[in-house]
Amino acid sequence: SQGLLVHYFLDHSFTSAATGTATIKYFAPITHGTITVKTMLKEKHNRKILVDSIAMDESGKIVATLNEIWIML
């Protein structure tokens, strides 16, 4: 979901983006059920795009997060 969001926000002078850093934190194991992932644009500064994602179980409990810095190329 992050790649799709990042490419939506690319400036016209850039044609692609690559992951600079990705920090994943796992808070709980998932053994069954549906996972929902929400991805949000945190900040866009020059060539950097900062994106956050959260993964939630069926009860809405956050089970993992992903904080990523993308670099526009």
mmCIF file of C-alpha atoms in Angstrom:
data_model
loop_
_atom_site.group_PDB
_atom_site.id
_atom_site.type_symbol
_atom_site.label_atom_id
_atom_site.label_comp_id
_atom_site.label_asym_id
_atom_site.label_seq_id
_atom_site.Cartn_x
_atom_site.Cartn_y
_atom_site.Cartn_z
ATOM 1 C CA SER A 1 0.000 0.000 0.000
ATOM 2 C CA GLN A 2 2.899 2.371 0.639
ATOM 3 C CA GLY A 3 4.309 2.094 -2.883
ATOM 4 C CA LEU A 4 0.964 3.002 -4.428
ATOM 5 C CA LEU A 5 0.593 6.029 -2.141
ATOM 6 C CA VAL A 6 4.162 7.208 -2.797
ATOM 7 C CA HIS A 7 3.775 7.011 -6.569
ATOM 8 C CA TYR A 8 0.553 9.016 -6.304
ATOM 9 C CA PHE A 9 2.496 11.872 -4.655
ATOM 10 C CA LEU A 10 5.485 11.895 -7.052
ATOM 11 C CA ASP A 11 6.324 15.315 -8.437
ATOM 12 C CA HIS A 12 6.191 15.695 -12.215
ATOM 13 C CA SER A 13 9.990 15.984 -12.365
ATOM 14 C CA PHE A 14 10.461 12.478 -10.869
ATOM 15 C CA THR A 15 9.493 9.166 -12.450
ATOM 16 C CA SER A 16 9.926 6.731 -9.577
ATOM 17 C CA ALA A 17 10.812 6.336 -5.907
ATOM 18 C CA ALA A 18 12.852 3.891 -3.857
ATOM 19 C CA THR A 19 12.842 2.926 -0.198
ATOM 20 C CA GLY A 20 15.488 4.784 1.790
ATOM 21 C CA THR A 21 14.731 3.250 5.177
ATOM 22 C CA ALA A 22 11.979 1.058 6.579
ATOM 23 C CA THR A 23 11.338 0.457 10.272
ATOM 24 C CA ILE A 24 8.891 -2.326 11.117
ATOM 25 C CA LYS A 25 7.699 -2.930 14.665
ATOM 26 C CA TYR A 26 5.711 -6.043 15.549
ATOM 27 C CA PHE A 27 3.525 -5.876 18.656
ATOM 28 C CA ALA A 28 1.483 -9.088 18.546
ATOM 29 C CA PRO A 29 1.459 -12.356 16.604
ATOM 30 C CA ILE A 30 -1.369 -13.020 14.169
ATOM 31 C CA THR A 31 -2.494 -16.613 13.772
ATOM 32 C CA HIS A 32 -5.906 -16.138 12.137
ATOM 33 C CA GLY A 33 -8.465 -13.549 11.104
ATOM 34 C CA THR A 34 -8.403 -10.457 8.934
ATOM 35 C CA ILE A 35 -5.710 -7.785 9.072
ATOM 36 C CA THR A 36 -6.465 -4.179 8.072
ATOM 37 C CA VAL A 37 -3.628 -1.907 6.969
ATOM 38 C CA LYS A 38 -3.941 1.888 6.910
ATOM 39 C CA THR A 39 -1.269 3.970 5.183
ATOM 40 C CA MET A 40 -0.840 7.717 5.652
ATOM 41 C CA LEU A 41 1.395 10.381 4.146
ATOM 42 C CA LYS A 42 3.303 11.863 7.085
ATOM 43 C CA GLU A 43 5.463 14.437 5.312
ATOM 44 C CA LYS A 44 6.833 15.371 1.904
ATOM 45 C CA HIS A 45 10.062 17.377 1.856
ATOM 46 C CA ASN A 46 12.154 17.946 -1.289
ATOM 47 C CA ARG A 47 12.934 14.427 -2.590
ATOM 48 C CA LYS A 48 11.850 12.624 0.603
ATOM 49 C CA ILE A 49 8.406 11.199 1.250
ATOM 50 C CA LEU A 50 7.705 9.942 4.785
ATOM 51 C CA VAL A 51 4.939 7.374 5.031
ATOM 52 C CA ASP A 52 3.461 5.531 8.034
ATOM 53 C CA SER A 53 1.366 2.354 8.044
ATOM 54 C CA ILE A 54 -0.430 0.546 10.836
ATOM 55 C CA ALA A 55 -1.713 -3.023 10.773
ATOM 56 C CA MET A 56 -4.702 -3.876 12.969
ATOM 57 C CA ASP A 57 -6.393 -7.147 13.850
ATOM 58 C CA GLU A 58 -10.155 -7.676 13.696
ATOM 59 C CA SER A 59 -10.678 -6.044 17.098
ATOM 60 C CA GLY A 60 -8.822 -2.876 15.999
ATOM 61 C CA LYS A 61 -5.704 -3.622 18.059
ATOM 62 C CA ILE A 62 -2.497 -2.404 16.403
ATOM 63 C CA VAL A 63 -0.330 -5.450 15.728
ATOM 64 C CA ALA A 64 2.430 -3.813 13.651
ATOM 65 C CA THR A 65 3.640 -0.458 12.345
ATOM 66 C CA LEU A 66 5.811 0.522 9.390
ATOM 67 C CA ASN A 67 7.584 3.876 9.152
ATOM 68 C CA GLU A 68 9.272 4.397 5.814
ATOM 69 C CA ILE A 69 11.289 7.073 4.035
ATOM 70 C CA TRP A 70 11.051 7.020 0.257
ATOM 71 C CA ILE A 71 13.414 8.918 -2.033
ATOM 72 C CA MET A 72 12.081 10.288 -5.322
ATOM 73 C CA LEU A 73 14.302 9.438 -8.291
#
